């Protein structure tokens, strides 16, 4: 599983434990999703290219580095991916945001595409798809297909929890896509929810159930 990065920093593990707790309420759940997204984004952006510049400090001229090259776009998969945007844009405020709307057909569990609005220059950007739950992988694979159809060449996938099934689905369909996750759970239940998981991330984040 070489393109799988599990961000098992103690702070991430601690916060994911709080997310798993069924007594964690909507406000705290939303804050935790945003914080964990920020930590995972920190690792997902570790390979951003740098260039050397000179800056005058109050004491001397420093040869120092800043981020250079291609720019980023974050692509939340609606709706639960929206909960990660606040955290990731705290780290990369200049990133553009595209949206991909997919819902899971309750009978077939297949993902159905109903909306997308992407930055016009997506082909020139490094795209990071964000969705808290990588369950069957159907939505993730569809979102990557949509981005590739629009010309995106550099795509990463970021989630808070993943299942082995979801990871395999991405690896099979898109072996070039690096996956960043806070934890790899045991599997899926018959309703295709991640077990032990956090339940329905969208409902818990937006208080819809
Ligand atoms: N979506 C969720 O919100 N939770 C899961 O466990 C799987 C998909």
PDB file of C-alpha atoms and ligand atoms in Angstrom:
ATOM      1  CA  UNK A   1       0.000   0.000   0.000  1.00  0.00           C
ATOM      2  CA  UNK A   2       2.763   2.356  -1.000  1.00  0.00           C
ATOM      3  CA  UNK A   3       0.585   5.333  -1.935  1.00  0.00           C
ATOM      4  CA  UNK A   4      -1.235   5.174   1.424  1.00  0.00           C
ATOM      5  CA  UNK A   5      -0.123   7.598   4.142  1.00  0.00           C
ATOM      6  CA  UNK A   6      -1.634   7.033   7.586  1.00  0.00           C
ATOM      7  CA  UNK A   7      -1.147  10.171   9.660  1.00  0.00           C
ATOM      8  CA  UNK A   8      -0.952   8.554  13.070  1.00  0.00           C
ATOM      9  CA  UNK A   9       0.346  11.581  15.002  1.00  0.00           C
ATOM     10  CA  UNK A  10      -0.822  11.399  18.649  1.00  0.00           C
ATOM     11  CA  UNK A  11      -2.948  14.547  18.260  1.00  0.00           C
ATOM     12  CA  UNK A  12      -4.699  13.053  15.233  1.00  0.00           C
ATOM     13  CA  UNK A  13      -5.330   9.760  17.009  1.00  0.00           C
ATOM     14  CA  UNK A  14      -6.672  11.563  20.082  1.00  0.00           C
ATOM     15  CA  UNK A  15      -9.021  13.750  18.082  1.00  0.00           C
ATOM     16  CA  UNK A  16     -10.237  10.820  15.966  1.00  0.00           C
ATOM     17  CA  UNK A  17     -11.099   8.989  19.204  1.00  0.00           C
ATOM     18  CA  UNK A  18     -13.278  11.954  20.185  1.00  0.00           C
ATOM     19  CA  UNK A  19     -14.907  11.878  16.735  1.00  0.00           C
ATOM     20  CA  UNK A  20     -15.726   8.189  17.167  1.00  0.00           C
ATOM     21  CA  UNK A  21     -17.481   8.780  20.494  1.00  0.00           C
ATOM     22  CA  UNK A  22     -21.235   8.755  19.869  1.00  0.00           C
ATOM     23  CA  UNK A  23     -21.756  11.281  22.692  1.00  0.00           C
ATOM     24  CA  UNK A  24     -19.666  13.937  20.859  1.00  0.00           C
ATOM     25  CA  UNK A  25     -22.144  16.638  19.774  1.00  0.00           C
ATOM     26  CA  UNK A  26     -22.439  18.516  16.475  1.00  0.00           C
ATOM     27  CA  UNK A  27     -20.417  21.588  17.460  1.00  0.00           C
ATOM     28  CA  UNK A  28     -17.479  19.602  18.789  1.00  0.00           C
ATOM     29  CA  UNK A  29     -17.655  17.102  15.913  1.00  0.00           C
ATOM     30  CA  UNK A  30     -17.428  19.929  13.370  1.00  0.00           C
ATOM     31  CA  UNK A  31     -14.486  21.522  15.168  1.00  0.00           C
ATOM     32  CA  UNK A  32     -12.661  18.189  15.385  1.00  0.00           C
ATOM     33  CA  UNK A  33     -13.161  17.434  11.670  1.00  0.00           C
ATOM     34  CA  UNK A  34     -11.682  20.823  10.833  1.00  0.00           C
ATOM     35  CA  UNK A  35      -8.689  20.323  13.175  1.00  0.00           C
ATOM     36  CA  UNK A  36      -7.910  16.790  11.972  1.00  0.00           C
ATOM     37  CA  UNK A  37      -8.195  17.985   8.356  1.00  0.00           C
ATOM     38  CA  UNK A  38      -5.600  20.651   9.116  1.00  0.00           C
ATOM     39  CA  UNK A  39      -3.138  18.109  10.536  1.00  0.00           C
ATOM     40  CA  UNK A  40      -3.598  15.707   7.620  1.00  0.00           C
ATOM     41  CA  UNK A  41      -3.193  18.583   5.153  1.00  0.00           C
ATOM     42  CA  UNK A  42       0.105  19.450   6.840  1.00  0.00           C
ATOM     43  CA  UNK A  43       1.416  16.023   5.785  1.00  0.00           C
ATOM     44  CA  UNK A  44      -0.288  16.020   2.380  1.00  0.00           C
ATOM     45  CA  UNK A  45       1.561  19.250   1.498  1.00  0.00           C
ATOM     46  CA  UNK A  46       4.971  18.062   2.756  1.00  0.00           C
ATOM     47  CA  UNK A  47       6.304  17.730  -0.825  1.00  0.00           C
ATOM     48  CA  UNK A  48       5.382  21.256  -1.984  1.00  0.00           C
ATOM     49  CA  UNK A  49       8.320  22.649  -3.949  1.00  0.00           C
ATOM     50  CA  UNK A  50      10.364  25.486  -2.467  1.00  0.00           C
ATOM     51  CA  UNK A  51      12.555  28.162  -3.980  1.00  0.00           C
ATOM     52  CA  UNK A  52      15.325  30.117  -2.339  1.00  0.00           C
ATOM     53  CA  UNK A  53      14.949  33.869  -1.867  1.00  0.00           C
ATOM     54  CA  UNK A  54      16.728  36.576   0.078  1.00  0.00           C
ATOM     55  CA  UNK A  55      14.946  38.512   2.805  1.00  0.00           C
ATOM     56  CA  UNK A  56      16.300  41.359   4.924  1.00  0.00           C
ATOM     57  CA  UNK A  57      15.822  40.616   8.590  1.00  0.00           C
ATOM     58  CA  UNK A  58      16.390  43.489  11.065  1.00  0.00           C
ATOM     59  CA  UNK A  59      19.973  42.146  11.391  1.00  0.00           C
ATOM     60  CA  UNK A  60      21.137  40.709   8.062  1.00  0.00           C
ATOM     61  CA  UNK A  61      20.183  39.309   4.675  1.00  0.00           C
ATOM     62  CA  UNK A  62      18.842  35.767   5.068  1.00  0.00           C
ATOM     63  CA  UNK A  63      18.885  33.184   2.295  1.00  0.00           C
ATOM     64  CA  UNK A  64      15.556  31.548   2.958  1.00  0.00           C
ATOM     65  CA  UNK A  65      12.833  29.537   1.254  1.00  0.00           C
ATOM     66  CA  UNK A  66       9.258  30.074   0.153  1.00  0.00           C
ATOM     67  CA  UNK A  67       6.755  27.812  -1.599  1.00  0.00           C
ATOM     68  CA  UNK A  68       7.045  28.035  -5.379  1.00  0.00           C
ATOM     69  CA  UNK A  69       5.603  26.478  -8.472  1.00  0.00           C
ATOM     70  CA  UNK A  70       2.166  25.029  -9.019  1.00  0.00           C
ATOM     71  CA  UNK A  71      -0.752  26.267  -6.979  1.00  0.00           C
ATOM     72  CA  UNK A  72      -3.247  24.197  -5.009  1.00  0.00           C
ATOM     73  CA  UNK A  73      -6.962  23.533  -5.290  1.00  0.00           C
ATOM     74  CA  UNK A  74      -8.997  21.758  -2.626  1.00  0.00           C
ATOM     75  CA  UNK A  75     -11.998  19.825  -3.893  1.00  0.00           C
ATOM     76  CA  UNK A  76     -14.532  18.877  -1.216  1.00  0.00           C
ATOM     77  CA  UNK A  77     -16.936  16.081  -2.148  1.00  0.00           C
ATOM     78  CA  UNK A  78     -20.361  17.401  -1.118  1.00  0.00           C
ATOM     79  CA  UNK A  79     -21.561  17.469   1.424  1.00  0.00           C
ATOM     80  CA  UNK A  80     -19.331  16.066   4.164  1.00  0.00           C
ATOM     81  CA  UNK A  81     -16.121  17.253   2.495  1.00  0.00           C
ATOM     82  CA  UNK A  82     -17.193  20.840   3.222  1.00  0.00           C
ATOM     83  CA  UNK A  83     -16.407  20.248   6.896  1.00  0.00           C
ATOM     84  CA  UNK A  84     -12.694  19.884   6.061  1.00  0.00           C
ATOM     85  CA  UNK A  85     -12.362  23.128   4.085  1.00  0.00           C
ATOM     86  CA  UNK A  86     -12.038  25.456   7.050  1.00  0.00           C
ATOM     87  CA  UNK A  87      -9.069  23.437   8.370  1.00  0.00           C
ATOM     88  CA  UNK A  88      -7.195  23.039   5.090  1.00  0.00           C
ATOM     89  CA  UNK A  89      -7.612  26.678   4.044  1.00  0.00           C
ATOM     90  CA  UNK A  90      -6.152  27.772   7.390  1.00  0.00           C
ATOM     91  CA  UNK A  91      -2.910  26.192   6.132  1.00  0.00           C
ATOM     92  CA  UNK A  92      -3.193  27.221   2.464  1.00  0.00           C
ATOM     93  CA  UNK A  93      -5.380  30.344   2.345  1.00  0.00           C
ATOM     94  CA  UNK A  94      -4.555  31.094  -1.307  1.00  0.00           C
ATOM     95  CA  UNK A  95      -5.850  27.730  -2.554  1.00  0.00           C
ATOM     96  CA  UNK A  96      -8.872  27.728  -4.842  1.00  0.00           C
ATOM     97  CA  UNK A  97     -11.877  25.580  -3.947  1.00  0.00           C
ATOM     98  CA  UNK A  98     -13.805  23.413  -6.405  1.00  0.00           C
ATOM     99  CA  UNK A  99     -16.905  21.399  -5.531  1.00  0.00           C
ATOM    100  CA  UNK A 100     -18.013  17.952  -6.643  1.00  0.00           C
ATOM    101  CA  UNK A 101     -21.500  16.793  -5.691  1.00  0.00           C
ATOM    102  CA  UNK A 102     -21.977  13.049  -5.391  1.00  0.00           C
ATOM    103  CA  UNK A 103     -24.558  11.144  -3.410  1.00  0.00           C
ATOM    104  CA  UNK A 104     -24.725   7.501  -2.593  1.00  0.00           C
ATOM    105  CA  UNK A 105     -27.707   5.729  -4.143  1.00  0.00           C
ATOM    106  CA  UNK A 106     -29.298   4.099  -1.067  1.00  0.00           C
ATOM    107  CA  UNK A 107     -30.124   0.905  -2.994  1.00  0.00           C
ATOM    108  CA  UNK A 108     -27.134   0.296  -5.241  1.00  0.00           C
ATOM    109  CA  UNK A 109     -24.588   2.161  -2.996  1.00  0.00           C
ATOM    110  CA  UNK A 110     -23.149   3.522  -6.260  1.00  0.00           C
ATOM    111  CA  UNK A 111     -22.222   7.201  -6.345  1.00  0.00           C
ATOM    112  CA  UNK A 112     -24.385   9.517  -8.443  1.00  0.00           C
ATOM    113  CA  UNK A 113     -22.855  12.750  -9.811  1.00  0.00           C
ATOM    114  CA  UNK A 114     -25.213  15.733  -9.547  1.00  0.00           C
ATOM    115  CA  UNK A 115     -22.963  18.804  -9.495  1.00  0.00           C
ATOM    116  CA  UNK A 116     -19.483  20.074 -10.109  1.00  0.00           C
ATOM    117  CA  UNK A 117     -17.898  23.491 -10.255  1.00  0.00           C
ATOM    118  CA  UNK A 118     -14.121  23.516 -10.555  1.00  0.00           C
ATOM    119  CA  UNK A 119     -11.526  26.290 -10.859  1.00  0.00           C
ATOM    120  CA  UNK A 120     -11.033  27.101 -14.583  1.00  0.00           C
ATOM    121  CA  UNK A 121      -7.301  26.457 -14.269  1.00  0.00           C
ATOM    122  CA  UNK A 122      -7.682  23.089 -12.505  1.00  0.00           C
ATOM    123  CA  UNK A 123      -5.367  21.438 -15.078  1.00  0.00           C
ATOM    124  CA  UNK A 124      -2.509  23.672 -13.879  1.00  0.00           C
ATOM    125  CA  UNK A 125      -3.137  23.110 -10.162  1.00  0.00           C
ATOM    126  CA  UNK A 126      -2.282  20.381  -7.702  1.00  0.00           C
ATOM    127  CA  UNK A 127      -5.728  19.090  -6.701  1.00  0.00           C
ATOM    128  CA  UNK A 128      -6.427  17.672  -3.236  1.00  0.00           C
ATOM    129  CA  UNK A 129      -9.832  16.005  -2.908  1.00  0.00           C
ATOM    130  CA  UNK A 130     -11.224  16.109   0.626  1.00  0.00           C
ATOM    131  CA  UNK A 131     -13.905  13.800   2.012  1.00  0.00           C
ATOM    132  CA  UNK A 132     -13.920  12.659   5.639  1.00  0.00           C
ATOM    133  CA  UNK A 133     -14.907   9.034   4.901  1.00  0.00           C
ATOM    134  CA  UNK A 134     -13.274   6.753   2.308  1.00  0.00           C
ATOM    135  CA  UNK A 135     -15.778   3.870   2.517  1.00  0.00           C
ATOM    136  CA  UNK A 136     -16.475   1.874  -0.695  1.00  0.00           C
ATOM    137  CA  UNK A 137     -14.259   4.237  -2.690  1.00  0.00           C
ATOM    138  CA  UNK A 138     -17.009   4.768  -5.305  1.00  0.00           C
ATOM    139  CA  UNK A 139     -17.262   8.529  -4.658  1.00  0.00           C
ATOM    140  CA  UNK A 140     -13.516   8.932  -4.475  1.00  0.00           C
ATOM    141  CA  UNK A 141     -12.954   7.106  -7.777  1.00  0.00           C
ATOM    142  CA  UNK A 142     -15.768   9.118  -9.460  1.00  0.00           C
ATOM    143  CA  UNK A 143     -14.346  12.417  -8.157  1.00  0.00           C
ATOM    144  CA  UNK A 144     -10.866  11.513  -9.425  1.00  0.00           C
ATOM    145  CA  UNK A 145     -12.365  10.552 -12.827  1.00  0.00           C
ATOM    146  CA  UNK A 146     -14.116  13.933 -13.017  1.00  0.00           C
ATOM    147  CA  UNK A 147     -10.914  15.820 -12.171  1.00  0.00           C
ATOM    148  CA  UNK A 148      -8.875  13.844 -14.705  1.00  0.00           C
ATOM    149  CA  UNK A 149     -11.514  14.516 -17.390  1.00  0.00           C
ATOM    150  CA  UNK A 150     -10.988  18.234 -16.683  1.00  0.00           C
ATOM    151  CA  UNK A 151      -7.256  17.810 -17.208  1.00  0.00           C
ATOM    152  CA  UNK A 152      -5.982  17.584 -13.620  1.00  0.00           C
ATOM    153  CA  UNK A 153      -2.662  15.738 -13.587  1.00  0.00           C
ATOM    154  CA  UNK A 154      -1.628  15.927  -9.948  1.00  0.00           C
ATOM    155  CA  UNK A 155      -4.323  14.602  -7.600  1.00  0.00           C
ATOM    156  CA  UNK A 156      -4.204  13.599  -3.934  1.00  0.00           C
ATOM    157  CA  UNK A 157      -7.046  12.248  -1.819  1.00  0.00           C
ATOM    158  CA  UNK A 158      -7.419  13.258   1.829  1.00  0.00           C
ATOM    159  CA  UNK A 159      -9.810  11.690   4.320  1.00  0.00           C
ATOM    160  CA  UNK A 160     -10.138  11.306   8.073  1.00  0.00           C
ATOM    161  CA  UNK A 161     -11.088   7.607   8.120  1.00  0.00           C
ATOM    162  CA  UNK A 162     -10.632   4.957   5.457  1.00  0.00           C
ATOM    163  CA  UNK A 163     -11.548   1.322   4.908  1.00  0.00           C
ATOM    164  CA  UNK A 164      -9.351  -1.301   3.207  1.00  0.00           C
ATOM    165  CA  UNK A 165     -12.048  -1.599   0.502  1.00  0.00           C
ATOM    166  CA  UNK A 166     -11.925   2.138  -0.256  1.00  0.00           C
ATOM    167  CA  UNK A 167      -8.148   2.242  -0.319  1.00  0.00           C
ATOM    168  CA  UNK A 168      -8.038  -0.760  -2.708  1.00  0.00           C
ATOM    169  CA  UNK A 169     -10.647   0.839  -4.987  1.00  0.00           C
ATOM    170  CA  UNK A 170      -8.523   3.976  -5.423  1.00  0.00           C
ATOM    171  CA  UNK A 171      -5.317   2.000  -5.793  1.00  0.00           C
ATOM    172  CA  UNK A 172      -6.854  -0.187  -8.489  1.00  0.00           C
ATOM    173  CA  UNK A 173      -8.496   2.602 -10.514  1.00  0.00           C
ATOM    174  CA  UNK A 174      -5.961   5.376  -9.883  1.00  0.00           C
ATOM    175  CA  UNK A 175      -2.594   4.070  -8.685  1.00  0.00           C
ATOM    176  CA  UNK A 176      -1.070   7.520  -9.272  1.00  0.00           C
ATOM    177  CA  UNK A 177      -3.209   9.137  -6.543  1.00  0.00           C
ATOM    178  CA  UNK A 178      -1.638   9.428  -3.080  1.00  0.00           C
ATOM    179  CA  UNK A 179      -4.058   8.799  -0.205  1.00  0.00           C
ATOM    180  CA  UNK A 180      -3.735  10.601   3.145  1.00  0.00           C
ATOM    181  CA  UNK A 181      -5.858   9.305   6.022  1.00  0.00           C
ATOM    182  CA  UNK A 182      -5.988   9.646   9.789  1.00  0.00           C
ATOM    183  CA  UNK A 183      -6.791   5.944  10.342  1.00  0.00           C
ATOM    184  CA  UNK A 184      -7.421   2.740   8.417  1.00  0.00           C
ATOM    185  CA  UNK A 185     -10.448   1.029   9.973  1.00  0.00           C
ATOM    186  CA  UNK A 186     -11.460  -2.642   9.964  1.00  0.00           C
ATOM    187  CA  UNK A 187     -13.971  -2.669   7.090  1.00  0.00           C
ATOM    188  CA  UNK A 188     -17.516  -1.897   6.017  1.00  0.00           C
ATOM    189  CA  UNK A 189     -20.849  -3.078   7.398  1.00  0.00           C
ATOM    190  CA  UNK A 190     -23.759  -4.253   5.207  1.00  0.00           C
ATOM    191  CA  UNK A 191     -24.873  -0.623   4.747  1.00  0.00           C
ATOM    192  CA  UNK A 192     -21.355   0.237   3.549  1.00  0.00           C
ATOM    193  CA  UNK A 193     -20.553   2.335   6.605  1.00  0.00           C
ATOM    194  CA  UNK A 194     -17.009   2.238   7.938  1.00  0.00           C
ATOM    195  CA  UNK A 195     -16.660   0.059  11.057  1.00  0.00           C
ATOM    196  CA  UNK A 196     -15.976   1.075  13.769  1.00  0.00           C
ATOM    197  CA  UNK A 197     -16.012   4.489  12.045  1.00  0.00           C
ATOM    198  CA  UNK A 198     -17.854   7.550  13.272  1.00  0.00           C
ATOM    199  CA  UNK A 199     -21.316   6.853  11.825  1.00  0.00           C
ATOM    200  CA  UNK A 200     -22.678   9.249   9.204  1.00  0.00           C
ATOM    201  CA  UNK A 201     -20.125  12.052   9.126  1.00  0.00           C
ATOM    202  CA  UNK A 202     -22.426  14.462   7.263  1.00  0.00           C
ATOM    203  CA  UNK A 203     -25.302  13.982   9.688  1.00  0.00           C
ATOM    204  CA  UNK A 204     -23.039  14.336  12.714  1.00  0.00           C
ATOM    205  CA  UNK A 205     -21.352  17.449  11.284  1.00  0.00           C
ATOM    206  CA  UNK A 206     -24.479  19.237  10.129  1.00  0.00           C
ATOM    207  CA  UNK A 207     -26.876  17.941  12.805  1.00  0.00           C
ATOM    208  CA  UNK A 208     -29.290  16.495  10.247  1.00  0.00           C
ATOM    209  CA  UNK A 209     -30.172  13.415  12.288  1.00  0.00           C
TER     210      UNK A 209
HETATM  211  N1  LIG B   1     -20.102   7.981   4.857  1.00  0.00           N
HETATM  212  C1  LIG B   1     -20.206   8.251   6.175  1.00  0.00           C
HETATM  213  O1  LIG B   1     -20.597   9.347   6.557  1.00  0.00           O
HETATM  214  N2  LIG B   1     -19.863   7.304   7.057  1.00  0.00           N
HETATM  215  C2  LIG B   1     -19.402   6.109   6.686  1.00  0.00           C
HETATM  216  O2  LIG B   1     -19.084   5.289   7.541  1.00  0.00           O
HETATM  217  C3  LIG B   1     -19.298   5.845   5.302  1.00  0.00           C
HETATM  218  C4  LIG B   1     -19.660   6.787   4.409  1.00  0.00           C
END
